[in-house]
Amino acid sequence: MGSKDIHEKTIAEIIFALNAREFSSLEITQHFLNRIKTLNSVYNCFITICEESALKQAKIADQKRMTGEFSDFCGVPIAHKDIFCTKDLRTTCGSKMLDNFIPPYDATVVEKFSFEGAVVLGKTNMDEFAMGSSNETSYFGAVKNPWDIKTVPGGSSGGSAAAIAAQITPGATGTDTGGSIRQPAALCGISGLKPTYGRVSRWGMIAFASSLDQAGPMAKTAEDCALMLKIMAGYDAKDSTSANIITPDYTEKISRSINGLKIGVPKEYFQDGLNFETEKSVLDALSQLEKQGAILVPISLPHSHLAVPAYYVIAPAEASSNLSRFDGVRYGHRCENPKDLNDMYTRSRAEGFGDEVKRRILVGTYCLSAGYYDAYYRKAQQARRLIKQDFVSAFNEVDVIIGPTCPNPAFEFGAKKNDPVEMYLEDIFTIATNLAGLPGMSIPCGLVDKKPVGIQIIGNYFREALILNVAHQYQTITDWHQNYPKDEKIESIRKMRLE
Amino acid sequence: MSINHKEIMKLAELARIQLNDETIKETTKSITDVLCLIDQLGAEKTNDIQPMAHPTDAFQCLRADEVTESDQRQTFQNLAPLAENGLYLVPKVID
Amino acid sequence: MEWEIVIGLEVHVQLATKSKIFSGSSTTFGSKPNTQASALDLGMPGTLPTPNEEAFRQAIMFGLAINADIEKCSIFERKNYFYPDLPKGYQTTQLEKPIVRSGNIVIELSDGTRKSIRIHHAHLEEDAGKSLHEEFQEMTGIDFNRAGTPLIEIVSEPDLSSAEEATLFAKKLYGIVTSLGICDGEMAQGSMRFDVNVSIRKPGGTLGTRTETKNLNSFRFMEDAIDIEVQRQIDLIEDGKKVVQETRLFNGETKKSKSLRSKEEANDYRYFPCPDLLPVIIEDEYIEEIRRTLPELPEAKLKRFKEQYSLSNYDANILSSDQLLGQYFEVVAKKSGDAKIAANWILGELLARLNSTGLTITLCPIKSEDLAEMICRILDNTISGKMAKEVFDGMWKGDGNADSIISSRGLKQVSDSSVIESLVIHIIKINPNQVDDYLKAEEAKRSKMLGYFVGQVMKASKGQANPKQVNKILRGQLNKLINNIEL
């Protein structure tokens, strides 16, 4: 462990090193900033790098650590997805619309990390307004998957996932509306948890689909995710949908035995469309857990086929309304020389939003419009209840549900860009948990064509601690989470650019 | 489900998004594809299912009636594309 | 041809909460533009709404006052449309499950008959900002201070059949919301605004096409707007044309209306449940607690005013329909000890002045205590009714209270009988011809002729003699002459 380079350390190890005064926060922060400076030009993980403020925060953290009262996270560097509003720090949401937007307030999640003394390295790249599964919709250019820079990192939290895989940050925040934490986590070979809807405050997080959005931690290990979630979770009176229940200590019971744990294996998650090699890795992982004493129970989630269509009604419908505020009046992009009010609206929005965002706004507008509401929106909300009921019945029988996170490993840039529907099917296994509001986590479980794939662990409402426990147990007996791609050589980058 | 030119223009108008001639065709096609995907919902019998708006079964908390905000006009208007005399400016609104 | 008029009203009432419906911004009227617009009120990214309990309490008070059902599980929805003064691109409102449903309000028509007007529902929603068109050329300025002010929108059934009925209904509603203290009643500041739906039909025929005239902010404008809309529709139909379903705007200054948009152009508002807000559960105990503490309503107050103060139905009606006016009256009545005179002064001089200056009772320059003091001075004969008008005028102008004006202007009434008697004898002596005429006249004509002498005595006293006493003494002295008694 001691032989590890700083950037190879997990958050838990960094905290250990800080507590042991092995390194100062300033040294650690500087180390990551140096890596970001050399590698970000390759991977494009960050939209904004906060060198100056990060060093300042690190110095303050070191002082705090010298003088006594400090929490574990004091001085630990992390990154925030650029969907979280950060006071006096540009927040773009991956869009031209907010290219120059500097919020005068912090998101609750950001505030909580600051309160603990965490150091913010920068804001990570993402699909525009979190709409995408490949990070190709970002106005600031696609993020490259550090495992193979010809492939996508997944999305929408692709910048956070790739930054962790490239080891240019030990952890990062993400958000997940249909799989935006879990899918990039799987494709980049890291760990990422979408908590129960309501577990983490959405205040200050730029809304995509309010009834589906949930923030969560992304890191190298389940243990690190537990450390981060401990900070992020909790009731917030400013978010009416946040859950007013006790936040457990997620690390406390992480090492419990999983002997006797009932794992539901849904047959619908192992059907056509699932890559054969991916399936093999997932089945391997299941047998590993079985060896730890877990009991595999075949289950059925019979309404799974409704998840993608229901999602692509509800998410765009909510988005079409949530994104109406971007009208060029009070902040954000306004077109040059509008000739009248309507021209200002239509041109500002046409220029400020990218294609995928526009497509979803139009689809959402359609689903809510007179004459279609019942056929689409109402129907989707009914399907949503059926999907939730599937899970509720399943959790009467089992403790967790495990399947693949994604049907395939990372695909190449452009492969699905022109076919939105094919792109949407990438989220086929992750979407249902958002519709139901359940917690789900992706952890790496193997390599297919030298590219990582993940298993998804779905838990019952507010059972994140159990998910983390299962994930941690898996990570104590396997080492997929310790696999990291080699740094891209500047040479190969030049070569790729020439090509 | 397919969508015609007139419908797409109506949606664009409702959503206040200008579509140019080159993209209308492409947009129409991709939206038609998405609508075909979501049309799969139609086959499901859902008549007696209560629609679900929220994943949580919780109820709304209400806030006490207290003034907690103070004037931050300057801070907010620094973000505005156009503001003068404390007002946000837009091209003339004609009723 | 005879036409039957069908009117329904939608009334927006600004609730009297301290903070906005979804944010902690102040709702004070008249602050500098955009100084009461928080991040949420401006629709800044990432902000989320937190509903104000007081808005619910006030809406429930209204519901109870009109015998309506209170929704135990009400939900907020989004009404989507673009307008520069609508910061989020949607208004958070209620549609499927409004907080108040199925109530009724009784109005009393001029012939004394009572008519019950059904209230379909009342829902909670947020107000929009204000567009200012005059300050800039080619530009409109937006002030978001009003954005997020809580409103209840009260929607009546189309039970009203004339502009007069609509006005009676609106005034009754005004009385209810001000009595409950849930609205400040400042109509000029937009605290209460009316949309009127009007259609006409032949008696007993099927309903005609209706139009909606929006945003009328005074009773007068509403009445005018209905009158001209009814006439417009009659003219159209009698000319063989058709009424088009549309939204219209009325200009109170020019008394003309114009079409804003037709049904075809109508917005598709794409309502859907607001995902940022959960269902609001109202418990029975909560409703009962509000019911127990409900203030006196105009109907009950009318009855009480008639009984307690022996007021006429007409006077009691006016004084009970406006909470603050009623309050003012009760202070004056109690402090002066004479409700009748108090009512006369308030309904006469005071309301006339308020109306002519466009002020409401809250901004009245004469405090109720001061008016009561003035009435006391009338009652104790310190001043005459005529002097009181001068005192009143002085108080209106801010010259001081009744006593200070009386003493500074020397307005003391002379009630000393010996002083008045010597004045009377003096006037009789210097007017022998008139006295002669009086003595010769028939008894019936004498009381008329007495006025001349009263006037002369008052003039001689520089208006300060107590007229009642002058009258009495004059009669006595002249009677002596009739009976040949030496003065």
GROMACS .gro file of C-alpha atoms in nm, chain C residues 296-464:
model
  169
  890GLU     CA    1  -6.658   3.737   1.184
  891LEU     CA    2  -6.781   3.732   0.824
  892PRO     CA    3  -6.973   4.014   0.652
  893GLU     CA    4  -7.303   3.825   0.670
  894ALA     CA    5  -7.284   3.789   1.048
  895LYS     CA    6  -7.149   4.138   1.089
  896LEU     CA    7  -7.441   4.283   0.892
  897LYS     CA    8  -7.683   4.117   1.128
  898ARG     CA    9  -7.492   4.234   1.431
  899PHE     CA   10  -7.463   4.593   1.307
  900LYS     CA   11  -7.836   4.610   1.252
  901GLU     CA   12  -7.910   4.472   1.598
  902GLN     CA   13  -7.633   4.623   1.805
  903TYR     CA   14  -7.627   4.970   1.650
  904SER     CA   15  -7.985   4.991   1.515
  905LEU     CA   16  -7.854   5.074   1.169
  906SER     CA   17  -8.066   5.056   0.856
  907ASN     CA   18  -8.011   4.759   0.627
  908TYR     CA   19  -7.850   4.989   0.373
  909ASP     CA   20  -7.603   5.148   0.614
  910ALA     CA   21  -7.520   4.822   0.786
  911ASN     CA   22  -7.462   4.656   0.451
  912ILE     CA   23  -7.200   4.906   0.341
  913LEU     CA   24  -7.026   4.914   0.678
  914SER     CA   25  -7.013   4.536   0.711
  915SER     CA   26  -6.891   4.455   0.361
  916ASP     CA   27  -6.547   4.606   0.410
  917GLN     CA   28  -6.357   4.471   0.706
  918LEU     CA   29  -6.151   4.784   0.766
  919LEU     CA   30  -6.440   5.023   0.717
  920GLY     CA   31  -6.643   4.819   0.964
  921GLN     CA   32  -6.358   4.831   1.211
  922TYR     CA   33  -6.331   5.209   1.168
  923PHE     CA   34  -6.702   5.248   1.221
  924GLU     CA   35  -6.704   5.045   1.539
  925VAL     CA   36  -6.427   5.253   1.694
  926VAL     CA   37  -6.608   5.578   1.612
  927ALA     CA   38  -6.942   5.442   1.730
  928LYS     CA   39  -6.803   5.314   2.059
  929LYS     CA   40  -6.587   5.613   2.142
  930SER     CA   41  -6.852   5.868   2.049
  931GLY     CA   42  -7.137   5.673   2.201
  932ASP     CA   43  -7.368   5.749   1.909
  933ALA     CA   44  -7.364   5.490   1.633
  934LYS     CA   45  -7.622   5.668   1.423
  935ILE     CA   46  -7.423   5.991   1.395
  936ALA     CA   47  -7.103   5.792   1.350
  937ALA     CA   48  -7.258   5.602   1.058
  938ASN     CA   49  -7.388   5.924   0.903
  939TRP     CA   50  -7.047   6.091   0.910
  940ILE     CA   51  -6.864   5.786   0.776
  941LEU     CA   52  -7.110   5.703   0.500
  942GLY     CA   53  -7.157   6.068   0.411
  943GLU     CA   54  -6.863   6.303   0.441
  944LEU     CA   55  -6.585   6.048   0.492
  945LEU     CA   56  -6.667   5.806   0.206
  946ALA     CA   57  -6.731   6.097  -0.031
  947ARG     CA   58  -6.387   6.237   0.044
  948LEU     CA   59  -6.220   5.898   0.015
  949ASN     CA   60  -6.389   5.825  -0.314
  950SER     CA   61  -6.308   6.163  -0.464
  951THR     CA   62  -5.940   6.128  -0.369
  952GLY     CA   63  -5.918   5.760  -0.457
  953LEU     CA   64  -5.800   5.665  -0.108
  954THR     CA   65  -5.890   5.354   0.088
  955ILE     CA   66  -5.985   5.355   0.454
  956THR     CA   67  -5.636   5.241   0.556
  957LEU     CA   68  -5.489   5.557   0.409
  958CYS     CA   69  -5.762   5.783   0.551
  959PRO     CA   70  -5.601   6.097   0.699
  960ILE     CA   71  -5.858   6.115   0.982
  961LYS     CA   72  -5.808   5.862   1.255
  962SER     CA   73  -6.118   5.691   1.390
  963GLU     CA   74  -6.043   5.827   1.739
  964ASP     CA   75  -6.034   6.181   1.605
  965LEU     CA   76  -6.362   6.147   1.425
  966ALA     CA   77  -6.515   6.011   1.745
  967GLU     CA   78  -6.383   6.309   1.938
  968MET     CA   79  -6.540   6.546   1.687
  969ILE     CA   80  -6.875   6.372   1.723
  970CYS     CA   81  -6.846   6.402   2.100
  971ARG     CA   82  -6.810   6.777   2.058
  972ILE     CA   83  -7.127   6.786   1.854
  973LEU     CA   84  -7.308   6.583   2.114
  974ASP     CA   85  -7.195   6.799   2.404
  975ASN     CA   86  -7.299   7.108   2.208
  976THR     CA   87  -6.949   7.247   2.188
  977ILE     CA   88  -6.984   7.278   1.811
  978SER     CA   89  -7.271   7.285   1.570
  979GLY     CA   90  -7.310   7.052   1.276
  980LYS     CA   91  -7.196   7.331   1.048
  981MET     CA   92  -6.886   7.391   1.255
  982ALA     CA   93  -6.822   7.020   1.255
  983LYS     CA   94  -6.786   7.032   0.877
  984GLU     CA   95  -6.515   7.288   0.919
  985VAL     CA   96  -6.348   7.079   1.189
  986PHE     CA   97  -6.371   6.774   0.967
  987ASP     CA   98  -6.215   6.965   0.680
  988GLY     CA   99  -5.933   7.076   0.907
  989MET     CA  100  -5.868   6.723   1.027
  990TRP     CA  101  -5.868   6.594   0.667
  991LYS     CA  102  -5.602   6.851   0.580
  992GLY     CA  103  -5.397   6.745   0.878
  993ASP     CA  104  -5.442   7.061   1.086
  994GLY     CA  105  -5.474   6.862   1.406
  995ASN     CA  106  -5.738   6.682   1.608
  996ALA     CA  107  -6.092   6.809   1.671
  997ASP     CA  108  -6.023   6.990   1.998
  998SER     CA  109  -5.715   7.169   1.873
  999ILE     CA  110  -5.896   7.286   1.559
 1000ILE     CA  111  -6.195   7.401   1.762
 1001SER     CA  112  -5.980   7.609   1.992
 1002SER     CA  113  -5.739   7.743   1.729
 1003ARG     CA  114  -6.024   7.861   1.509
 1004GLY     CA  115  -6.242   7.977   1.796
 1005LEU     CA  116  -6.521   7.753   1.683
 1006LYS     CA  117  -6.685   7.722   2.024
 1007GLN     CA  118  -7.060   7.721   2.000
 1008VAL     CA  119  -7.244   7.967   2.224
 1009SER     CA  120  -7.499   7.777   2.431
 1010ASP     CA  121  -7.537   8.026   2.714
 1011SER     CA  122  -7.913   8.107   2.705
 1012SER     CA  123  -7.877   8.456   2.849
 1013VAL     CA  124  -7.629   8.551   2.578
 1014ILE     CA  125  -7.851   8.407   2.309
 1015GLU     CA  126  -8.160   8.567   2.458
 1016SER     CA  127  -8.009   8.915   2.447
 1017LEU     CA  128  -7.911   8.856   2.083
 1018VAL     CA  129  -8.266   8.745   2.002
 1019ILE     CA  130  -8.421   9.050   2.169
 1020HIS     CA  131  -8.178   9.270   1.980
 1021ILE     CA  132  -8.273   9.118   1.642
 1022ILE     CA  133  -8.646   9.146   1.717
 1023LYS     CA  134  -8.603   9.511   1.804
 1024ILE     CA  135  -8.415   9.608   1.487
 1025ASN     CA  136  -8.659   9.422   1.258
 1026PRO     CA  137  -9.000   9.572   1.349
 1027ASN     CA  138  -9.153   9.522   1.002
 1028GLN     CA  139  -9.064   9.154   0.985
 1029VAL     CA  140  -9.188   9.108   1.339
 1030ASP     CA  141  -9.513   9.274   1.241
 1031ASP     CA  142  -9.556   9.040   0.944
 1032TYR     CA  143  -9.483   8.744   1.164
 1033LEU     CA  144  -9.743   8.843   1.419
 1034LYS     CA  145 -10.008   8.894   1.150
 1035ALA     CA  146  -9.937   8.569   0.973
 1036GLU     CA  147 -10.128   8.247   1.017
 1037GLU     CA  148  -9.976   7.996   1.255
 1038ALA     CA  149  -9.898   7.754   0.973
 1039LYS     CA  150  -9.682   8.005   0.789
 1040ARG     CA  151  -9.496   8.128   1.096
 1041SER     CA  152  -9.251   7.840   1.123
 1042LYS     CA  153  -9.123   7.919   0.774
 1043MET     CA  154  -9.089   8.286   0.858
 1044LEU     CA  155  -8.894   8.198   1.171
 1045GLY     CA  156  -8.597   8.103   0.951
 1046TYR     CA  157  -8.528   8.467   0.874
 1047PHE     CA  158  -8.484   8.554   1.240
 1048VAL     CA  159  -8.272   8.247   1.306
 1049GLY     CA  160  -8.043   8.350   1.023
 1050GLN     CA  161  -8.012   8.701   1.160
 1051VAL     CA  162  -7.931   8.577   1.509
 1052MET     CA  163  -7.673   8.332   1.378
 1053LYS     CA  164  -7.515   8.605   1.171
 1054ALA     CA  165  -7.503   8.835   1.470
 1055SER     CA  166  -7.336   8.557   1.673
 1056LYS     CA  167  -7.085   8.503   1.394
 1057GLY     CA  168  -7.223   8.151   1.353
 1058GLN     CA  169  -7.134   8.047   1.703
   0.00000   0.00000   0.00000
